[in-house]
Coordinates of C-alpha atoms in Angstrom, one line a residue:
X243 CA 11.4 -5.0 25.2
X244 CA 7.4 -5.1 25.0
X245 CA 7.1 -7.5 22.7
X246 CA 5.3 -6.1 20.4
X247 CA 6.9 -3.5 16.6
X248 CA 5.9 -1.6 13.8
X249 CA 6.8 -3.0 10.3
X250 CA 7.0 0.0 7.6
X251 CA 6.7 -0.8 4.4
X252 CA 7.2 1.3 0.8
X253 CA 4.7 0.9 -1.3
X254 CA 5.2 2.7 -4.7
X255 CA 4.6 1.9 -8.0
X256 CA 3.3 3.4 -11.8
X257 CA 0.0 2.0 -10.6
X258 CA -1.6 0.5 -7.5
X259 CA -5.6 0.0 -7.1
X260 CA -6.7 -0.5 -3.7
X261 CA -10.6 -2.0 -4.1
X262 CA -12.7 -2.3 -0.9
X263 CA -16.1 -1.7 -2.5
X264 CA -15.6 -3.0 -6.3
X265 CA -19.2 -4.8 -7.5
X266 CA -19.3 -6.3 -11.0
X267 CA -18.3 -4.5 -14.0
X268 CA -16.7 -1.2 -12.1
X269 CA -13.6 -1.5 -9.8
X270 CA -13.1 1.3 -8.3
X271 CA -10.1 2.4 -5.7
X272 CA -9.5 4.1 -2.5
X273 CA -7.1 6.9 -2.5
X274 CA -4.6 5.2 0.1
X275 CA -3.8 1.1 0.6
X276 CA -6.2 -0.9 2.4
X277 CA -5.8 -2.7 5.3
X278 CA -7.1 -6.1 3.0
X279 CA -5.0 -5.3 0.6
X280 CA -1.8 -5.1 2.6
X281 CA -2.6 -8.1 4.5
X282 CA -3.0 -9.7 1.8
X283 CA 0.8 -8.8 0.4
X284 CA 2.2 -10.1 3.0
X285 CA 0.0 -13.0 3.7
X286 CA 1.3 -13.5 -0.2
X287 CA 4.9 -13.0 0.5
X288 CA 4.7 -15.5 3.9
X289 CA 3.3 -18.1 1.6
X290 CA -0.2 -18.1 2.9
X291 CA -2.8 -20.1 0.8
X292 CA -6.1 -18.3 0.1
X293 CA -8.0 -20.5 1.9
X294 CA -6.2 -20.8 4.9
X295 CA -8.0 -18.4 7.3
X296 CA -6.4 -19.7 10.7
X297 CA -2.8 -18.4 9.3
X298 CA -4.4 -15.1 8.1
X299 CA -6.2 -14.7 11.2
X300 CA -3.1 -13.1 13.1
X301 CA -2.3 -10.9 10.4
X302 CA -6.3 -9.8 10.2
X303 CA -5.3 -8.6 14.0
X304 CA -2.5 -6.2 13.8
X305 CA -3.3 -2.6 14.2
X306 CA -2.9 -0.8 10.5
X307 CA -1.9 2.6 9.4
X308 CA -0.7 4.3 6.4
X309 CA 0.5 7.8 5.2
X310 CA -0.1 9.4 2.3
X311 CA 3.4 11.0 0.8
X312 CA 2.9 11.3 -2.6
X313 CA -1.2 11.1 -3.3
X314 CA -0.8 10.3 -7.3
X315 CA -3.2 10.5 -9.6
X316 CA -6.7 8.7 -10.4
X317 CA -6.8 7.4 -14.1
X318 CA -9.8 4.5 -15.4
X319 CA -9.2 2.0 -17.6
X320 CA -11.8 0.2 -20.1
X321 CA -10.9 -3.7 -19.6
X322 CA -11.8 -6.7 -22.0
X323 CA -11.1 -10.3 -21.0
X324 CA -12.5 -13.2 -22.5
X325 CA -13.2 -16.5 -20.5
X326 CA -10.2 -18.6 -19.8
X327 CA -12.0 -22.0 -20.9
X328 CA -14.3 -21.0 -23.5
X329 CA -13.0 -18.0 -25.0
X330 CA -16.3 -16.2 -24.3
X331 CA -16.1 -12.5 -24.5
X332 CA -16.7 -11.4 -21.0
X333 CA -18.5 -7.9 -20.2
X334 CA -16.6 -4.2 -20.8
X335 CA -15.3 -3.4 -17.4
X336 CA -14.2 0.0 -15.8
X337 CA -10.9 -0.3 -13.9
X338 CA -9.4 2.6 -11.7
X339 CA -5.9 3.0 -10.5
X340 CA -3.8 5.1 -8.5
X341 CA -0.5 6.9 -11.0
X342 CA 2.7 7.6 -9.9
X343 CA 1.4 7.5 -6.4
X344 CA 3.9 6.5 -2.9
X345 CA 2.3 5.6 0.3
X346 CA 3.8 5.0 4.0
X347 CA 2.3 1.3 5.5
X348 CA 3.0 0.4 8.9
X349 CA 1.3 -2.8 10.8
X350 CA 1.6 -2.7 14.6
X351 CA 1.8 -5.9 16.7
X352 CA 3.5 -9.0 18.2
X353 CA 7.0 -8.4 17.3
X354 CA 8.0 -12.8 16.1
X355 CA 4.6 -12.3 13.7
X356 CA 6.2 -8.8 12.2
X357 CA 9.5 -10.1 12.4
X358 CA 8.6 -13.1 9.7
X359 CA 6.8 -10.9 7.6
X360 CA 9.6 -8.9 6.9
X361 CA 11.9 -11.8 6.6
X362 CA 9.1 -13.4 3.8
X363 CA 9.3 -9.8 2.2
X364 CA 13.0 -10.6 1.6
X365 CA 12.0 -13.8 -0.5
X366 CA 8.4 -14.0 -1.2
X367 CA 6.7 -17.1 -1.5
X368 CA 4.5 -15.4 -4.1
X369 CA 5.4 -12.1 -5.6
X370 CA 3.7 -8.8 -4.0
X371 CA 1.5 -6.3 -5.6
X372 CA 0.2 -3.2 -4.9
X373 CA -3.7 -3.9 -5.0
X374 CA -4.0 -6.2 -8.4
X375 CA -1.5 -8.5 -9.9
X376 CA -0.9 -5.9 -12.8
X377 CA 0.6 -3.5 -10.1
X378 CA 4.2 -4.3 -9.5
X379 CA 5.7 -2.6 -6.5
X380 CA 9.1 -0.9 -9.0
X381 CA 11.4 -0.8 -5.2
X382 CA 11.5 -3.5 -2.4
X383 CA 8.8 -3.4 -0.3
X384 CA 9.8 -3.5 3.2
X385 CA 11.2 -0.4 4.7
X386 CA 12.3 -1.2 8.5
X387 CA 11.2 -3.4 11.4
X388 CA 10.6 -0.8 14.5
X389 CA 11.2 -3.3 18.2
X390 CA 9.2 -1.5 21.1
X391 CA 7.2 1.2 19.4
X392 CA 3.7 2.8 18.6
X393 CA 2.7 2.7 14.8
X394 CA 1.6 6.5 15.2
X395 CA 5.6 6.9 16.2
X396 CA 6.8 5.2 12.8
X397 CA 4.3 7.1 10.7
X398 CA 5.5 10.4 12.6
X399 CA 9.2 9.7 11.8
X400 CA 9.7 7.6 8.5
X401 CA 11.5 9.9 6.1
X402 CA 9.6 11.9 3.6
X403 CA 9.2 8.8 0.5
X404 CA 8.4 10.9 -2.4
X405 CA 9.7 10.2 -5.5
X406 CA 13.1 12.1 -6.5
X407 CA 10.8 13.8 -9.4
X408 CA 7.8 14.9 -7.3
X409 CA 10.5 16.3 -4.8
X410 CA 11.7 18.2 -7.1
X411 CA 8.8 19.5 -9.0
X412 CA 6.7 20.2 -5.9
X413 CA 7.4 22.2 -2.5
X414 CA 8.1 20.2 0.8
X415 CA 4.3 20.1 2.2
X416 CA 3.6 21.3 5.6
X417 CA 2.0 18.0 6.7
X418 CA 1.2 14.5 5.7
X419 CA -2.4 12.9 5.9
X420 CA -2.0 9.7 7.6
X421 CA -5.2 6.8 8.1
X422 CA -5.2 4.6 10.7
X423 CA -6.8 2.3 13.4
X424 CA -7.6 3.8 16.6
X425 CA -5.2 2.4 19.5
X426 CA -6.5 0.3 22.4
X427 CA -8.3 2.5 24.9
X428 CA -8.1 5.9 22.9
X429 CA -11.2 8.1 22.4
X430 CA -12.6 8.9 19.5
X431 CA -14.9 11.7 18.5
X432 CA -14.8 11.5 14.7
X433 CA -13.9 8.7 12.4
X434 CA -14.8 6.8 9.0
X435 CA -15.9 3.2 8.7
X436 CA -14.9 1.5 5.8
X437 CA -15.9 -2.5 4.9
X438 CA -11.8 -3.4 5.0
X439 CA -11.0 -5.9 7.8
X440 CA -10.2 -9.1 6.0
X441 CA -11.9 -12.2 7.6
X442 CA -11.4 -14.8 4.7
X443 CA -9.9 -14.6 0.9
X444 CA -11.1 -17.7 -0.2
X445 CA -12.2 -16.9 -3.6
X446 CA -15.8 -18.5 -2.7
X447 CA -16.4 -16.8 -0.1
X448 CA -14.6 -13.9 0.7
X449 CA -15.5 -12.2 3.8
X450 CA -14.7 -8.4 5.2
X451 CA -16.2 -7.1 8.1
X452 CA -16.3 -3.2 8.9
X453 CA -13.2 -1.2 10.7
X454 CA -12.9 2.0 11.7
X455 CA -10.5 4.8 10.6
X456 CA -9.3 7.5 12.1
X457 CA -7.4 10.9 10.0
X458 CA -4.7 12.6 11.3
X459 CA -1.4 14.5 10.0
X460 CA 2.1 14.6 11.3
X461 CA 5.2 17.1 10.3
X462 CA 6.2 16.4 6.7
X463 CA 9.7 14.6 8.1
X464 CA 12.6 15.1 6.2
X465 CA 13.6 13.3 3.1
X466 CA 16.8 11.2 3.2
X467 CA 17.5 11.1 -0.5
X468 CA 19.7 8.1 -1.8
X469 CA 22.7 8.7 -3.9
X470 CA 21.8 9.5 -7.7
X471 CA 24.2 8.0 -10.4
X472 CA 24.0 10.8 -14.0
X473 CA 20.5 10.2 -15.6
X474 CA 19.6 7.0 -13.5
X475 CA 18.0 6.1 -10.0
X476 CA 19.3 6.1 -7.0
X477 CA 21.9 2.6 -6.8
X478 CA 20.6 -0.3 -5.8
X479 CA 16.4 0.5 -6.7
X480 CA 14.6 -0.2 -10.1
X481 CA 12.5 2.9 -11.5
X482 CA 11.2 2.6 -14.4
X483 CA 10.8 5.9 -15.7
X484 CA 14.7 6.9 -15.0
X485 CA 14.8 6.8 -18.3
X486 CA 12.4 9.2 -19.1
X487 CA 14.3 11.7 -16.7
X488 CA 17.2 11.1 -18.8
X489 CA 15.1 12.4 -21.6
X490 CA 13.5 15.2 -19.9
X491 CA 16.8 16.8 -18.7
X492 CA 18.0 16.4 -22.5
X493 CA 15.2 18.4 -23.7
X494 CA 15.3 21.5 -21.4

């Protein structure tokens, strides 16, 4: 064995928001997870302190990819808060998430580092989110951790993760887009830059420096759907709009 995996990870939820360019009163969101905000899930979930940039440092270096299997859609939100000392209004906000959305992650690395991770996903030290702390994940996160493998490999392979209800309502697509970090040593003639590669999240000074990202597609793979009790989800997961299905198949 190398020495080095792939962790895969679910990340699906009613909303995620994935900010890597948010300033003042509008936070916006990408349309796929960022590598900071990922890192920082699991740097959560290992029990990493915000300020502690020598244990987020290894994290910071593993190679980062994610596929896009169910895109969602792109909703805003007006936001008020008021000042958690003073009671101070604070200013109107704009807030966008990501709906009913279902993304692929996978981190590529030193295989002890990946290993942890997905031990700490098991029992988090700090509950994960998808983006924001008002973005629950609604299944476990972790999916699998791949020994001796390429992250373009996992991403190729990982069943189709669509939600039962867009699988049904929607056609199998051809192909998946997936984003990811070029590999040591491989060429590359087109890419996107994005300000995404976590240095420090210590809330007075945070730090990101550019990274570059590279779009690809692989073979929808096929789905490995999970047993289905009558009008619920499949056993063992939490969804929280089974219940609505329930209602939905009353109606037609």
């Amino acid at each position: 064995m190398s020495g080095t995996g792939v962790l895969a990870l679910r990340l699906a939820g009613p909303l995620q928001s994935w900010g890597a360019s948010s300033r003042f009163t509008r936070r916006t969101t990408e349309s796929a997870p960022t590598k900071s905000g990922v890192v920082g899930l699991l740097a959560a979930a290992a029990g990493i302190e915000r300020g502690d940039d020598t244990r987020l440092a290894p994290l910071a270096g593993l190679r980062f990819g994610v596929r896009v299997d169910q895109p969602g859609t792109r909703i805003r939100d007006f936001h008020t808060a008021h000042h958690g000392v003073t009671g101070a209004s604070m200013p109107l906000s704009e807030r966008f998430y990501l709906a009913d959305a279902v993304f692929v992650a996978a981190l590529e690395g030193d295989h002890t580092l990946l290993t942890t991770l997905h031990d700490a996903l098991r029992t988090p030290a700090y509950p994960p989110y998808l983006g924001r702390r008002s973005c629950p994940p609604t299944e476990p996160v972790g999916l699998a951790l791949h020994a001796d493998t390429r992250l373009e490999d996992v991403l190729a392979r990982v069943p189709w993760q669509a939600s039962a209800w867009y699988q049904r309502r929607h056609p199998t697509p051809r192909t998946l887009t997936v984003l990811r970090e070029r590999a040591p040593g491989e060429p590359v003639t087109a890419a996107d830059v994005l300000r995404d590669q976590p240095v420090s999240f210590d809330a007075a000074h945070r730090q990101h420096t550019l990274r570059t990202i590279i779009t690809t597609t692989v073979p929808t793979p096929t789905p490995t759907p999970a047993p289905v009790p009558a009008g619920g989800s499949p056993q063992g997961t939490h969804d929280p709009f089974a219940a609505l299905n329930v209602l939905e198949d009353d109606s037609a």
